[in-house]
CSV table of C-alpha atoms in Angstrom, one decimal:
chain,number,residue,atom,x,y,z
A,11,MET,CA,20.9,-15.9,12.1
A,12,ALA,CA,19.4,-13.1,9.9
A,13,LEU,CA,15.7,-13.3,8.5
A,14,VAL,CA,15.3,-15.6,5.2
A,15,PRO,CA,11.9,-15.5,3.5
A,16,ASN,CA,9.1,-17.1,5.5
A,17,SER,CA,11.5,-18.0,8.5
A,18,TYR,CA,8.9,-15.3,10.5
A,19,PRO,CA,5.5,-14.7,10.4
A,20,ILE,CA,4.4,-12.3,7.5
A,21,HIS,CA,0.8,-10.7,7.1
A,22,THR,CA,-0.1,-8.0,4.6
A,23,LYS,CA,-3.0,-5.9,5.2
A,24,SER,CA,-4.5,-3.2,2.8
A,25,LEU,CA,-4.3,0.1,4.3
A,26,TYR,CA,-7.0,3.0,3.4
A,27,GLN,CA,-5.6,5.0,1.1
A,28,PRO,CA,-7.4,8.6,1.3
A,29,PRO,CA,-6.1,10.9,-1.3
A,30,LEU,CA,-3.3,13.5,-0.3
A,31,THR,CA,-5.4,16.9,-1.2
A,32,GLU,CA,-7.9,15.3,1.6
A,33,VAL,CA,-4.9,14.2,3.9
A,34,ALA,CA,-3.2,17.7,3.7
A,35,GLU,CA,-6.4,19.3,4.5
A,36,VAL,CA,-6.8,17.4,7.4
A,37,PHE,CA,-3.2,18.6,8.2
A,38,ARG,CA,-3.8,21.6,7.5
A,39,SER,CA,-7.1,22.0,9.6
A,40,TYR,CA,-5.5,20.6,12.7
A,41,LEU,CA,-1.7,21.9,12.8
A,42,PRO,CA,-2.8,25.4,14.2
A,43,THR,CA,-4.0,23.7,17.5
A,44,ASN,CA,-0.1,23.3,18.0
A,45,PHE,CA,1.9,25.4,15.5
A,46,GLN,CA,1.7,29.4,15.1
A,47,GLU,CA,2.7,29.3,11.3
A,48,VAL,CA,1.7,26.5,9.1
A,49,ASN,CA,1.9,25.7,5.4
A,50,VAL,CA,0.7,22.6,4.3
A,51,SER,CA,0.3,21.7,0.2
A,52,VAL,CA,0.7,18.1,-2.1
A,53,VAL,CA,3.5,19.0,-4.4
A,54,GLU,CA,6.2,17.3,-6.6
A,55,CYS,CA,8.8,15.3,-3.8
A,56,PRO,CA,12.1,17.3,-4.1
A,57,ASP,CA,15.2,15.0,-4.6
A,58,LEU,CA,15.5,14.0,-1.3
A,59,THR,CA,19.2,12.6,-2.1
A,60,SER,CA,20.1,16.2,-1.7
A,61,LYS,CA,20.8,18.4,1.5
A,62,PRO,CA,19.6,18.9,3.6
A,63,PHE,CA,18.0,15.4,3.7
A,64,LEU,CA,20.6,13.3,2.5
A,65,LEU,CA,18.6,10.0,2.1
A,66,ALA,CA,19.8,7.3,-0.1
A,67,ALA,CA,16.5,7.7,-3.0
A,68,GLY,CA,15.2,10.8,-4.0
A,69,GLY,CA,11.3,10.0,-3.6
A,70,LEU,CA,8.8,8.3,-2.1
A,71,ASN,CA,6.6,6.8,-4.3
A,72,GLY,CA,6.4,3.4,-5.8
A,73,ASN,CA,4.4,0.4,-4.1
A,74,ALA,CA,4.4,2.3,-0.7
A,75,LYS,CA,3.9,0.5,2.2
A,76,LEU,CA,4.5,0.3,6.3
A,77,LEU,CA,7.1,-2.2,7.7
A,78,GLU,CA,5.9,-3.1,11.0
A,79,ILE,CA,8.4,-5.6,12.6
A,80,GLY,CA,8.8,-7.1,15.9
A,81,GLY,CA,8.1,-5.0,19.0
A,82,THR,CA,9.4,-3.4,21.9
A,83,GLN,CA,8.5,-6.5,23.4
A,84,TYR,CA,11.6,-8.6,22.2
A,85,LEU,CA,13.1,-5.6,23.9
A,86,LEU,CA,11.3,-5.2,27.1
A,87,PRO,CA,11.5,-6.2,30.1
A,88,LEU,CA,14.7,-8.7,29.0
A,89,VAL,CA,16.0,-8.3,25.6
A,90,THR,CA,15.8,-11.7,22.6
A,91,ARG,CA,18.9,-11.6,21.2
A,92,GLU,CA,18.2,-13.9,18.3
A,93,LYS,CA,15.6,-11.5,16.7
A,94,LEU,CA,17.2,-10.4,13.8
A,95,TYR,CA,15.9,-9.1,10.5
A,96,ASP,CA,17.6,-8.9,7.3
A,97,LEU,CA,15.9,-5.9,5.2
A,98,LEU,CA,17.0,-6.9,2.0
A,99,ASP,CA,15.4,-10.5,2.7
A,100,ILE,CA,12.3,-8.4,4.1
A,101,ALA,CA,12.5,-6.5,0.3
A,102,LYS,CA,12.4,-9.5,-1.6
A,103,SER,CA,9.6,-11.3,0.3
A,104,VAL,CA,7.7,-8.0,-0.5
A,105,ALA,CA,8.4,-7.7,-3.8
A,106,LEU,CA,10.2,-4.2,-3.5
A,107,GLU,CA,12.0,-3.4,-6.7
A,108,PRO,CA,13.5,-1.1,-6.3
A,109,ALA,CA,13.3,-0.9,-2.7
A,110,PHE,CA,13.8,2.1,-0.7
A,111,LEU,CA,13.4,1.7,3.1
A,112,ILE,CA,13.4,4.6,5.8
A,113,GLY,CA,12.6,4.7,9.3
A,114,ALA,CA,13.6,3.6,13.0
A,115,GLY,CA,14.4,0.5,14.4
A,116,ALA,CA,17.1,-1.2,17.0
A,117,GLY,CA,20.4,-1.6,14.8
A,118,PRO,CA,22.3,-4.8,14.2
A,119,HIS,CA,24.0,-5.2,18.1
A,120,PRO,CA,26.0,-8.1,16.6
A,121,PHE,CA,27.9,-6.3,14.4
A,122,ILE,CA,28.2,-2.5,16.3
A,123,GLY,CA,29.1,-4.8,19.8
A,124,ALA,CA,26.3,-3.1,21.4
A,125,ASN,CA,22.7,-2.3,21.5
A,126,CYS,CA,21.9,0.4,19.6
A,127,GLU,CA,19.4,3.2,17.7
A,128,GLY,CA,19.1,2.6,14.0
A,129,ILE,CA,18.0,5.5,11.7
A,130,VAL,CA,17.2,3.2,8.8
A,131,ASN,CA,18.1,4.7,5.2
A,132,LEU,CA,18.9,2.1,2.6
A,133,LYS,CA,18.5,1.8,-1.0
A,134,ILE,CA,18.3,-1.9,-2.9
A,135,GLU,CA,18.4,-2.5,-6.1
A,136,LYS,CA,18.7,-5.6,-8.1
A,137,GLY,CA,19.9,-7.1,-4.7
A,138,VAL,CA,22.8,-4.4,-4.3
A,139,ALA,CA,22.8,-2.1,-1.5
A,140,ASP,CA,23.3,1.5,-0.6
A,141,GLN,CA,23.5,1.6,3.0
A,142,GLN,CA,23.1,4.9,4.2
A,143,THR,CA,22.0,4.0,7.6
A,144,ARG,CA,23.0,5.3,11.0
A,145,THR,CA,23.5,3.8,14.3
A,146,SER,CA,23.8,5.4,17.7
A,147,LYS,CA,25.1,4.1,20.4
A,148,VAL,CA,26.5,5.1,24.6
A,149,GLU,CA,30.0,4.4,24.9
A,150,GLY,CA,32.1,5.1,27.7
A,151,ALA,CA,31.8,6.3,31.2
A,152,ASP,CA,31.1,9.5,30.2
A,153,GLU,CA,27.8,8.2,28.1
A,154,TYR,CA,28.8,10.1,25.0
A,155,MET,CA,27.4,9.4,22.2
A,156,VAL,CA,28.8,7.5,18.9
A,157,VAL,CA,27.4,7.7,15.2
A,158,GLN,CA,28.4,5.3,12.1
A,159,ILE,CA,27.2,4.9,8.8
A,160,LEU,CA,26.5,0.8,8.4
A,161,PRO,CA,28.5,-1.1,5.5
A,162,ASN,CA,26.7,-1.9,2.4
A,163,ASN,CA,27.1,-5.7,3.4
A,164,GLU,CA,25.5,-5.2,6.9
A,165,THR,CA,21.7,-4.4,6.2
A,166,ARG,CA,20.4,-6.6,9.4
A,167,ILE,CA,17.9,-4.6,12.2
A,168,ALA,CA,17.3,-5.9,15.5
A,169,LEU,CA,14.3,-6.5,17.8
A,170,LEU,CA,11.8,-3.6,16.2
A,171,GLY,CA,11.6,-1.4,12.8
A,172,ASN,CA,8.6,0.9,11.9
A,173,ILE,CA,9.8,1.4,8.2
A,174,PHE,CA,8.2,3.4,5.3
A,175,ALA,CA,8.8,1.6,2.1
A,176,SER,CA,8.5,2.4,-1.6
A,177,GLU,CA,10.3,2.4,-5.0
A,178,GLY,CA,12.0,5.5,-3.9
A,179,LYS,CA,10.4,6.9,-6.9
A,180,PRO,CA,9.5,10.8,-7.7
A,181,GLY,CA,5.4,12.0,-7.4
A,182,LYS,CA,3.2,13.9,-5.6
A,183,VAL,CA,3.4,14.0,-1.4
A,184,ILE,CA,1.9,16.1,1.5
A,185,LYS,CA,5.0,18.7,2.2
A,186,VAL,CA,4.6,20.2,6.1
A,187,HIS,CA,6.4,23.5,7.3
A,188,VAL,CA,5.5,24.6,10.5
A,189,LYS,CA,7.1,27.1,12.9
A,190,LYS,CA,6.9,28.3,16.4
A,191,ARG,CA,5.2,25.5,18.3
A,192,THR,CA,2.7,26.6,21.0
A,193,GLY,CA,1.2,23.5,22.2
A,194,ALA,CA,2.3,20.8,24.4
A,195,LYS,CA,2.3,17.8,21.2
A,196,ASN,CA,5.5,17.1,19.6
A,197,PHE,CA,5.5,17.3,15.5
A,198,ILE,CA,4.6,14.0,14.6
A,199,GLU,CA,2.0,13.4,17.8
A,200,THR,CA,0.2,16.6,16.3
A,201,LEU,CA,0.0,15.2,12.6
A,202,ARG,CA,-1.2,11.7,13.8
A,203,ASN,CA,-4.0,13.0,15.8
A,204,ALA,CA,-4.9,15.2,13.1
A,205,ILE,CA,-5.4,11.5,11.2
A,206,GLU,CA,-6.7,9.8,14.4
A,207,GLU,CA,-9.6,12.2,14.6
A,208,LYS,CA,-10.4,12.4,11.0
A,209,TYR,CA,-10.3,8.4,10.1
A,210,GLY,CA,-10.3,7.2,13.9
A,211,LYS,CA,-10.9,3.4,14.6
A,212,ASP,CA,-12.9,2.6,11.7
A,213,GLN,CA,-10.3,3.5,9.2
A,214,LEU,CA,-6.5,2.4,8.9
A,215,VAL,CA,-4.3,5.2,7.6
A,216,GLY,CA,-0.6,4.7,7.1
A,217,ILE,CA,2.0,7.3,6.4
A,218,GLY,CA,5.6,7.6,6.5
A,219,GLY,CA,8.5,9.7,5.0
A,220,ALA,CA,11.0,12.3,6.7
A,221,PHE,CA,10.9,15.2,8.4
A,222,LEU,CA,13.7,18.2,8.9
A,223,ILE,CA,14.1,20.0,12.3
A,224,ALA,CA,15.8,22.6,10.1
A,225,GLU,CA,15.6,25.1,13.3
A,226,GLY,CA,16.4,24.8,17.1
A,227,LYS,CA,16.7,21.9,19.5
A,228,ALA,CA,15.3,18.3,20.0
A,229,LYS,CA,15.2,16.1,23.3
A,230,GLN,CA,16.0,12.5,22.1
A,231,HIS,CA,17.3,9.6,23.7
A,232,VAL,CA,19.8,6.6,22.6
A,233,MET,CA,19.1,3.1,24.4
A,234,ARG,CA,21.9,2.1,26.6
A,235,ASP,CA,23.5,-1.2,26.1
A,236,PHE,CA,20.9,-4.2,27.3
A,237,SER,CA,19.4,-4.1,30.7
A,238,LYS,CA,20.7,-6.9,32.7
A,239,THR,CA,17.6,-6.4,35.2
A,240,PRO,CA,14.4,-7.0,33.6
A,241,LEU,CA,12.7,-3.2,33.2
A,242,THR,CA,8.9,-3.7,34.4
A,243,SER,CA,7.7,0.0,33.8
A,244,GLU,CA,8.0,2.8,32.2
A,245,ASP,CA,9.8,4.8,35.1
A,246,ASP,CA,12.2,2.1,34.5
A,247,VAL,CA,12.5,2.2,30.7
A,248,ASN,CA,13.2,5.9,31.0
A,249,ASN,CA,16.0,5.4,33.5
A,250,TRP,CA,17.7,3.3,31.1
A,251,LEU,CA,17.5,5.1,28.3
A,252,LYS,CA,20.2,8.1,27.8
A,253,PHE,CA,18.8,11.4,27.1
A,254,TYR,CA,20.3,13.9,24.8
A,255,GLU,CA,19.4,17.7,23.8
A,256,MET,CA,20.7,17.0,20.2
A,257,SER,CA,20.8,20.6,17.0
A,258,ALA,CA,19.3,21.2,14.3
A,259,PRO,CA,19.5,20.6,11.6
A,260,LEU,CA,18.6,16.9,12.2
A,261,THR,CA,16.7,14.7,9.7
A,262,ALA,CA,14.1,12.1,10.8
A,263,LEU,CA,12.6,9.1,9.3
A,264,GLY,CA,9.7,6.8,10.3
A,265,THR,CA,6.0,6.5,10.1
A,266,PHE,CA,2.4,6.8,12.2
A,267,THR,CA,-0.8,5.8,11.8
A,268,SER,CA,-4.6,6.7,12.5
A,269,ASN,CA,-5.0,3.7,15.3
A,270,ASP,CA,-2.8,0.7,16.2
A,271,GLY,CA,-4.5,-1.8,13.8
A,272,ALA,CA,-6.3,-4.0,16.6
A,273,ASP,CA,-5.0,-7.5,16.4
A,274,LEU,CA,-2.2,-6.3,14.0
A,275,ASP,CA,-0.4,-4.3,17.7
A,276,LEU,CA,0.9,-1.8,15.1
A,277,ARG,CA,3.0,0.9,17.1
A,278,VAL,CA,1.1,4.4,16.1
A,279,GLN,CA,4.4,6.6,15.8
A,280,HIS,CA,8.0,6.1,15.9
A,281,PHE,CA,11.1,8.4,14.3
A,282,HIS,CA,14.5,8.5,14.9
A,283,SER,CA,17.1,11.4,13.4
A,284,PHE,CA,20.4,11.6,12.3
A,285,SER,CA,22.7,14.7,11.1
A,286,THR,CA,26.3,15.5,9.5
A,287,HIS,CA,27.6,16.6,13.2
A,288,GLY,CA,27.6,13.5,14.8
A,289,GLU,CA,24.3,13.1,17.2
A,290,ALA,CA,21.7,10.7,16.1
A,291,GLY,CA,18.6,8.9,18.7
A,292,HIS,CA,14.8,8.3,18.9
A,293,TYR,CA,12.9,11.9,18.6
A,294,HIS,CA,10.8,12.9,21.2
A,295,TYR,CA,10.2,16.6,21.4
A,296,ASP,CA,12.0,20.0,20.3
A,297,THR,CA,12.9,21.7,23.2
A,298,THR,CA,13.3,25.4,21.2
A,299,PRO,CA,9.0,26.2,20.5
A,300,ASP,CA,9.7,29.5,20.0
A,301,THR,CA,12.6,29.3,17.4
A,302,VAL,CA,12.0,25.4,15.9
A,303,GLU,CA,10.9,24.6,12.2
A,304,TYR,CA,10.1,21.6,11.0
A,305,LEU,CA,9.9,20.8,7.2
A,306,GLY,CA,8.7,17.4,6.4
A,307,TYR,CA,7.6,15.2,3.4
A,308,PHE,CA,5.1,12.2,3.9
A,309,ASN,CA,3.2,9.9,1.5
A,310,VAL,CA,0.4,7.8,2.4
A,311,ALA,CA,1.2,3.7,2.3
A,312,GLN,CA,-1.3,1.3,0.6
A,313,GLU,CA,-1.0,-1.7,2.4
A,314,VAL,CA,1.1,-2.5,6.1
A,315,VAL,CA,3.5,-5.9,6.3
A,316,ARG,CA,3.5,-7.4,10.1
A,317,VAL,CA,6.7,-8.9,10.4
A,318,ASP,CA,7.0,-11.4,13.4
A,319,LYS,CA,4.4,-9.8,15.4
A,320,PRO,CA,4.8,-10.4,19.2
A,321,GLU,CA,2.5,-12.7,21.1
A,322,SER,CA,2.4,-10.3,24.0
A,323,GLY,CA,0.2,-6.6,23.3
A,324,SER,CA,2.5,-5.0,26.3
A,325,LYS,CA,2.3,-1.2,24.9
A,326,LEU,CA,5.6,-0.9,27.6
A,327,GLY,CA,8.1,1.7,25.7
A,328,ARG,CA,6.2,2.8,23.3
A,329,ASP,CA,6.9,6.9,24.0
């Protein structure tokens, strides 16, 4: 069964929304701790439907919000299979029209036939979906990766999702362009630590968008099919996941926050990436620090919509 409005609890909270120029300066000051070449600016958003991003809408503006759906508690230690969420219905319930949704989640296992990653990339206008979401699953004895684009009539995710939602309009965004990683943190962890240091526990800031790994390679995982035995530790989870080294160009979509929102139990960072060469998965970090190049466009959300928050506050399986 898919989500219909109000069938799962939905809670909305306003976020602290600092000016883009302020956030850009926070990034600009912090990024040199982890990258050799750093350029950060506030720009008009380019057309993100074009190569290399290939998104379903061109911009990141208009009623921007974070959709925090479900959680890893519905996957671990054993799956709760009935947790399915229709993004078409969620967009209606939060009055987004048109709606442009990008981010990271679990794909619709009833449609795919197995557990899978979801790389959400969806535009909805007047109830009609332009579905550019990819799924990625592990298949066969050789455990090869299978990536596909969902059809327009399949708008569900399962279990969990961390999605940046807007009307997809043009407007100002933060452009972040870095090269050569010199520290141990990944790209998003560096950006998240920057806003965590600036805004801390007192002010909840939520950011989402897209970044390109333009050069280099990245360690990413794809979930295997649902475990039949309970996964109760991080070692259990990591042994269950299938890790791959994936090649640029990779387009990554997701969200990050300055803290977990206390009772909201937010996932502080989560990005999935896709490509046009048959690779897609959950971003961990690049494996080519000397040659890596990241190019990202981000916007600050005005509110977070918490859908079906799990009762347990377990942090298992959250990177």
